[in-house]
Coordinates of C-alpha atoms in Angstrom, one line a residue:
X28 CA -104.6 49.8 12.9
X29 CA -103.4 52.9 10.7
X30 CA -100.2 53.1 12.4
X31 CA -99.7 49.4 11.5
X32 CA -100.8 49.7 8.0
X33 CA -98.9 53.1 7.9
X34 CA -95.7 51.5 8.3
X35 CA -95.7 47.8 7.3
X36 CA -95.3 47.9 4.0
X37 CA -92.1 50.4 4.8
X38 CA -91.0 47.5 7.7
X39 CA -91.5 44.8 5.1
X40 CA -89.1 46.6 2.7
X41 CA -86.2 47.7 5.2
X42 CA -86.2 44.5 6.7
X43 CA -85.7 42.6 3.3
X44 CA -82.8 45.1 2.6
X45 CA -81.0 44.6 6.3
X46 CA -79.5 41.3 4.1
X47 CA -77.6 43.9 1.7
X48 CA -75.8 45.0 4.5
X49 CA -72.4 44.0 5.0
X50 CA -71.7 41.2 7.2
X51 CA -69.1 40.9 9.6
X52 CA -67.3 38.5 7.5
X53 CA -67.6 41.0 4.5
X54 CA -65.6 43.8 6.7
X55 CA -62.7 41.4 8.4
X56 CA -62.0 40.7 4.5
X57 CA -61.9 44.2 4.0
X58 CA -59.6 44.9 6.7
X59 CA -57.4 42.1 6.0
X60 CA -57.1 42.4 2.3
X61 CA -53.5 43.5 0.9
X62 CA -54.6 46.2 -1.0
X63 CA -57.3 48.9 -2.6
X64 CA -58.0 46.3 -5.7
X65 CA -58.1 43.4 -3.5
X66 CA -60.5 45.1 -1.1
X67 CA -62.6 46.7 -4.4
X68 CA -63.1 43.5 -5.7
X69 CA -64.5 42.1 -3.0
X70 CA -66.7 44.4 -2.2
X71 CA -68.2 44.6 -5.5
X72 CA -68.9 40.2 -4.9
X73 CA -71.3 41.5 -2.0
X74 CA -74.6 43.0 -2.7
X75 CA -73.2 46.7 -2.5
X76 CA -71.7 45.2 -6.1
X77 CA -74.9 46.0 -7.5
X78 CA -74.7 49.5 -7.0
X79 CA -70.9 50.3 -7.8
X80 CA -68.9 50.2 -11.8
X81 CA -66.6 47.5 -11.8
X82 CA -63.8 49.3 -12.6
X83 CA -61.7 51.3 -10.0
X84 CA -60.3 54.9 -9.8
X85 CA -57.9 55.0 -7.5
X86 CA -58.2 59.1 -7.0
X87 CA -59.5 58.9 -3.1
X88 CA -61.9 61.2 -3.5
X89 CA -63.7 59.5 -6.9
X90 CA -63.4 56.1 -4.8
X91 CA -64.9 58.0 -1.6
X92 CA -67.9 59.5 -3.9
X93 CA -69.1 56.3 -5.2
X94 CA -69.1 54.4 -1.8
X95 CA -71.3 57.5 -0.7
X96 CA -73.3 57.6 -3.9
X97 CA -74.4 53.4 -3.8
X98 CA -75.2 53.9 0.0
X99 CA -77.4 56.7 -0.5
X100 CA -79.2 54.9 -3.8
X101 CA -79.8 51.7 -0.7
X102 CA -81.1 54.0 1.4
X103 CA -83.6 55.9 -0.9
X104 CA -85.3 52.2 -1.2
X105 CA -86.2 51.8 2.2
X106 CA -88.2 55.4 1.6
X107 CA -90.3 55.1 -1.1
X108 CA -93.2 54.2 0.4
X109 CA -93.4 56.6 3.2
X110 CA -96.5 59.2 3.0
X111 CA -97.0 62.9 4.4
X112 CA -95.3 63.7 7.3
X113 CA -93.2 60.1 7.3
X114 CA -92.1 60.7 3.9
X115 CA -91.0 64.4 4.4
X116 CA -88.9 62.9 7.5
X117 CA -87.8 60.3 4.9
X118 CA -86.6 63.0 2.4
X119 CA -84.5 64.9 5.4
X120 CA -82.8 61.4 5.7
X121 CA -81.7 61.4 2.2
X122 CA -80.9 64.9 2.0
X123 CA -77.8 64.0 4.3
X124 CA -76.1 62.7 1.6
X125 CA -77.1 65.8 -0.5
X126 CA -75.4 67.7 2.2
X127 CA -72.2 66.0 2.0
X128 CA -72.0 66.6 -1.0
X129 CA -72.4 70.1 -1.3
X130 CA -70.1 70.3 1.8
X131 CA -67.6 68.9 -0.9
X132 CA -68.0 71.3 -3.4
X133 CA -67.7 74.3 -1.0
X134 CA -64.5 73.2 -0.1
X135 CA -63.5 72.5 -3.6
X136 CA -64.6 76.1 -4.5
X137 CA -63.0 77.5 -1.3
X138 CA -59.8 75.8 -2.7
X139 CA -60.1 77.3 -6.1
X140 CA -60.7 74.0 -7.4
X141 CA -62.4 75.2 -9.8
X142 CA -65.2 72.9 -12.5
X143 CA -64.4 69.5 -12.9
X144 CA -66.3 66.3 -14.2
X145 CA -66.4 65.1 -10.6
X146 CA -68.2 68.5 -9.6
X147 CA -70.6 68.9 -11.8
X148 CA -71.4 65.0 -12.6
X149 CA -73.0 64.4 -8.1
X150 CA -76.5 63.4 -8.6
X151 CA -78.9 64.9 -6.6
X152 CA -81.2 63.1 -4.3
X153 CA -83.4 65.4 -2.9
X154 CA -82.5 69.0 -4.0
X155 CA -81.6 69.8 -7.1
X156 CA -78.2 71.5 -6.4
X157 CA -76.5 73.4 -9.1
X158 CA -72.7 71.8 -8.6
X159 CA -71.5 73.6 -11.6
X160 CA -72.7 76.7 -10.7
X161 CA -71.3 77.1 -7.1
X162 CA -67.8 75.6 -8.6
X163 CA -67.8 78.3 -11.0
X164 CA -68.7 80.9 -8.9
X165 CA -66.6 84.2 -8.0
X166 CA -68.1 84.9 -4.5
X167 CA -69.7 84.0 -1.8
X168 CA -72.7 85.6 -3.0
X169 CA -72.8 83.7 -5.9
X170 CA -73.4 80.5 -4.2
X171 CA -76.1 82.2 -2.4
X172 CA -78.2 82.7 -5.7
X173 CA -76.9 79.7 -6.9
X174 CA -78.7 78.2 -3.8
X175 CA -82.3 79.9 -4.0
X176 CA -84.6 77.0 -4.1
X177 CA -82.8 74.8 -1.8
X178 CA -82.7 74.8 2.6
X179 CA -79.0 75.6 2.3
X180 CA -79.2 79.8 1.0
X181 CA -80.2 80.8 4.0
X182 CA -77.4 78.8 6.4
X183 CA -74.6 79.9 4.3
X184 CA -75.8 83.8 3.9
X185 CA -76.4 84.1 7.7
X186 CA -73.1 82.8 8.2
X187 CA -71.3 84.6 5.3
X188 CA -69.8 87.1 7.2
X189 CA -68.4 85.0 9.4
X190 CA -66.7 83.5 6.3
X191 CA -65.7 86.9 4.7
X192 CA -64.0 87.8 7.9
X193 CA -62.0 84.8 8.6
X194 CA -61.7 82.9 5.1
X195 CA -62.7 79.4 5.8
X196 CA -65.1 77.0 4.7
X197 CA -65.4 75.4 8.1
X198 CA -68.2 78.8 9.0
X199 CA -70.3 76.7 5.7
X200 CA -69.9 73.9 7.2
X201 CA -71.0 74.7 10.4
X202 CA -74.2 76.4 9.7
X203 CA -75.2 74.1 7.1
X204 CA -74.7 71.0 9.6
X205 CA -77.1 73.1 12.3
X206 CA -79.2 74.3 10.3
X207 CA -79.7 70.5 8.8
X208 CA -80.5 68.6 11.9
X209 CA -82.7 71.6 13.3
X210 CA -84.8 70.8 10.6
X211 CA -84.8 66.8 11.1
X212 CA -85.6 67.0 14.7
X213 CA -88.5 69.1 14.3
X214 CA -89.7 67.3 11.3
X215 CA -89.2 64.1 13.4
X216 CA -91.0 65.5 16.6
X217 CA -93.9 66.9 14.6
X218 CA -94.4 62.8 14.0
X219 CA -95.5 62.6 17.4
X220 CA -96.1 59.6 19.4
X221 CA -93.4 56.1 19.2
X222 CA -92.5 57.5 16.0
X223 CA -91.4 60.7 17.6
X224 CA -89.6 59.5 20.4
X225 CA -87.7 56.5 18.4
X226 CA -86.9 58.9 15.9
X227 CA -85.4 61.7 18.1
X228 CA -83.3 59.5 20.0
X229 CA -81.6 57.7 16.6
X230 CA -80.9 61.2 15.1
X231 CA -79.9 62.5 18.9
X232 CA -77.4 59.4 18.6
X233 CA -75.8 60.9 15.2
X234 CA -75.4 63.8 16.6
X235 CA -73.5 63.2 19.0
X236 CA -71.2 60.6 17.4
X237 CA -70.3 63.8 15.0
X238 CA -70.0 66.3 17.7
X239 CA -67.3 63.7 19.5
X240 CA -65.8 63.4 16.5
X241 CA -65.1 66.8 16.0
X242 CA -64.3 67.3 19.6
X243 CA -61.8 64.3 19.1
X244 CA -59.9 66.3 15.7
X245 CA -59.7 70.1 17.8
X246 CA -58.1 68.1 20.6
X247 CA -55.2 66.7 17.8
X248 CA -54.8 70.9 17.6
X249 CA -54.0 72.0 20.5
X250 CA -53.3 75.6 19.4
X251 CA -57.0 75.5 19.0
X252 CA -59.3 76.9 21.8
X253 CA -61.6 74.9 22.8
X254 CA -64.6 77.1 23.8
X255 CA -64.7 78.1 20.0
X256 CA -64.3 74.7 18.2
X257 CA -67.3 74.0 20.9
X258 CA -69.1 76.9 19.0
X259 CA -69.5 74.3 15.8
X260 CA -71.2 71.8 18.2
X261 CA -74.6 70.6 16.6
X262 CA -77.4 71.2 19.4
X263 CA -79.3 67.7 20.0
X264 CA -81.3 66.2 22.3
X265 CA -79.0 64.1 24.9
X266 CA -77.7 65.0 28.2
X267 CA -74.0 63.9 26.5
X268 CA -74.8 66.8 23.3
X269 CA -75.7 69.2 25.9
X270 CA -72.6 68.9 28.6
X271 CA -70.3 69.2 25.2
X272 CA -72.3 72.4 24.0
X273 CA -72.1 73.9 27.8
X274 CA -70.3 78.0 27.1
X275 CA -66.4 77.7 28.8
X276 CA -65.2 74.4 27.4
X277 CA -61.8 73.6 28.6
X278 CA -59.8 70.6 28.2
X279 CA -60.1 69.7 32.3
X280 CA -64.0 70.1 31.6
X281 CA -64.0 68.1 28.6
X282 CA -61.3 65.0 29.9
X283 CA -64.2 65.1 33.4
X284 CA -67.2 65.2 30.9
X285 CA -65.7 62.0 28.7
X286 CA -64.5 60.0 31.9
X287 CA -68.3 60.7 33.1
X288 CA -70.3 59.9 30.1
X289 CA -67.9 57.2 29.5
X290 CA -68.3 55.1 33.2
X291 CA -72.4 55.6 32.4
X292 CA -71.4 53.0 29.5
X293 CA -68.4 51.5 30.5
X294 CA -68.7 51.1 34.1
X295 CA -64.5 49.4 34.4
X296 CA -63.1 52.4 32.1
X297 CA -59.2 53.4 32.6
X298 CA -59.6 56.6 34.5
X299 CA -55.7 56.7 33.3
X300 CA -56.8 57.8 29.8
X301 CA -56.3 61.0 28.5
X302 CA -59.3 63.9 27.5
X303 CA -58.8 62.9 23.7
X304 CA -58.6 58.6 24.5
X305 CA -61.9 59.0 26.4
X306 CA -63.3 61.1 24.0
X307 CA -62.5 58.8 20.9
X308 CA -63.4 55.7 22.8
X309 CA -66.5 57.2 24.1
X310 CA -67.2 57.9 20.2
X311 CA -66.2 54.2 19.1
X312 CA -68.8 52.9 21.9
X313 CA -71.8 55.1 21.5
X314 CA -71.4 53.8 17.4
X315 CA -71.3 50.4 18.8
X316 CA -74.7 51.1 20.7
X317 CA -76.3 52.8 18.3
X318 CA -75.9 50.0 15.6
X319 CA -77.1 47.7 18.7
X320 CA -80.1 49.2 18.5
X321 CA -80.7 49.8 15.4
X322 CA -80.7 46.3 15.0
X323 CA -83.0 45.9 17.5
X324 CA -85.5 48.2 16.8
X325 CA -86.5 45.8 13.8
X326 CA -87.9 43.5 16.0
X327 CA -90.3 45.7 17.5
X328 CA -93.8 45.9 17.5
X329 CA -96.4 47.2 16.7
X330 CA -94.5 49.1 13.4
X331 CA -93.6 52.7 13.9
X332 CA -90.9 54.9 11.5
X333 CA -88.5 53.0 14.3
X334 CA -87.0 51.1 11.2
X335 CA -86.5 53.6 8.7
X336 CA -84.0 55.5 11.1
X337 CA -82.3 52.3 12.2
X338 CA -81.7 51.6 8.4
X339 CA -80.4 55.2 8.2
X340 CA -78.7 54.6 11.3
X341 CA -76.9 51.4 9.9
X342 CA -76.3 52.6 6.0
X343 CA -74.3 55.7 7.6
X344 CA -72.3 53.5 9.8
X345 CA -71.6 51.2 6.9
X346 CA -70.3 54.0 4.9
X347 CA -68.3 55.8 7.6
X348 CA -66.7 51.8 7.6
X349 CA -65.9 51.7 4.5
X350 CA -64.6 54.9 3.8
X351 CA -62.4 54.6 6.8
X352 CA -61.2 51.2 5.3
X353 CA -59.9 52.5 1.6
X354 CA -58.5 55.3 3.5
X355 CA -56.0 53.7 5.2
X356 CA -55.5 51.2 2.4
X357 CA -54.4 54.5 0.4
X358 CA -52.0 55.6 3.6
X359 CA -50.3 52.3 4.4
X360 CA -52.8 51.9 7.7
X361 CA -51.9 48.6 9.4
X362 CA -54.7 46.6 10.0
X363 CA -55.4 46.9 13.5
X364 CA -55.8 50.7 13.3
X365 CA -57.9 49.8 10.1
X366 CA -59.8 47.5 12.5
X367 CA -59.8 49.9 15.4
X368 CA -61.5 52.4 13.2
X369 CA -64.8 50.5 12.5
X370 CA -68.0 50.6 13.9
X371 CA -70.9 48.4 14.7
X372 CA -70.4 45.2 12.4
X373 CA -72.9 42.8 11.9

């Protein structure tokens, strides 16, 4: 009875908000609209109107921001009344968004962006991050004090040398992306019980959408080896996150791990495709099945924290939608790679 009570008022609130997700409908006018105002407009008719300004920037990154920024305000609803060991899970959920966008400004500062309004004006929604600081610092060291306080210091100085040596942000990145969903999965397996085991599995399901992701952009770069892109891998839970984190990647290993992975959930695949078609289409599917189940999981019972990461689950793939729709709208995308690109309507 404690579980149930735990958790009902939570299901009671997530469930409402399920109806402020985009439809179907919504996205296919998305897609077919005949330009970034068009499509602006009529996303600001749906309920994620709510939560943008009605006028539109048309600097990507600005537009990109605020599509992140409204999904992360839906999401912090469908938190608020989780307790102790739920709500810390909770605020690891959020913090994702908090992580992108001090990913962002580390690349910014990398580039010698240097302090702008859009730097220094990212709200916070777990951490308090100091934006302006890390924009204006000198060195890498810099950001380290500017990060005392927050989970991120320690990721970023352990891989600071790595940085120093060979000058990219992508050694940040990295760590900060490990380091991140270390820290959800043991906050989610120190739930215990259902709770436990739905949550591992959704966050176990992120994880290795981004890990095929990344797999899928090395491969574009061939000059690239893989064994070391495979070093920025995010350990998870799965069989499928550890084959792709297995030392000694090659491109034969990787085309026979996708055709593999991919017949377990497409039994009739093209074994004609190549190592980066599997891989991209094993992506598109596992975000197909994941929103599947998300969806799902809401009619489950008795309650667990099951609904909290289906809502994270489905926000993320909303945004990742959306910013993949203004994106080609900005290139000149046709529609049917616009459409090809999206994941997991409803």
């Amino acid at each position: 009875m404690r579980t149930l009570a735990r958790y009902a008022e939570t299901n009671v609130v997530t469930r409402a908000m399920l109806s402020t997700l985009l439809t179907q409908h919504d996205v296919d006018a998305l897609v077919h609209s005949s330009s970034i105002s068009e499509a602006w407009g009529l996303l600001c008719k749906t309920e994620f109107g709510t939560l943008l300004p009605g006028d539109l920037l048309h600097e990507p990154l600005d537009l990109e921001l605020r599509l992140r920024n409204a999904s992360a305000l839906r999401f912090r609803r469908s938190i608020r009344r989780l307790h102790g060991r739920a709500s810390a899970v909770g605020n690891l959920l959020l913090s994702r968004w908090d992580l992108d966008s001090l990913e962002l400004v580390l690349r910014l500062w990398h580039g010698k962006e240097g302090a702008t309004p859009l730097l220094t004006s990212q709200p916070h929604f777990v951490h308090d991050i100091p934006f302006a600081a890390i924009s204006e610092a000198q060195t890498i060291e810099e950001v380290i004090t500017a990060l005392r306080g927050t989970p991120y210091a320690e990721p970023i100085a352990a891989a600071s040398a790595a940085y120093l040596e060979k000058p990219s942000v992508f050694y940040l990145e990295t760590a900060l992306e490990k380091d991140h969903y270390r820290r959800l999965l043991a906050a989610t397996a120190a739930l215990g019980g259902a709770d436990a085991r739905v949550g591992t599995a959704a966050v176990g399901a992120e994880i290795d959408m981004l890990n095929l992701a990344w797999i899928a952009r090395r491969l574009e770069y061939p000059h690239t080896p893989l064994d070391a892109a495979a070093s920025a891998l995010i350990p998870g839970p799965t069989v499928l996150s550890r084959d792709l984190t297995t030392p000694g990647l090659t491109a034969e290993h990787l085309a026979e791990l996708g055709g593999r992975h991919l017949e377990a959930v497409l039994p009739v695949s093209d074994d004609t495709r190549s190592g980066l078609q599997r891989i991209v289409m094993l992506e598109q599917l596992l975000g197909e099945m994941a929103a599947a189940t998300a969806v799902r999981q809401f009619a489950q019972y008795p309650f667990t924290i099951g609904c909290v990461y289906s809502f994270y689950i489905l926000v993320r793939l909303e945004l990742k939608n959306l910013c993949a729709i203004f994106a080609g709208k900005a290139t000149g995308v046709g529609e049917r790679d616009i459409q090809a690109r999206v994941q997991g309507g409803r």
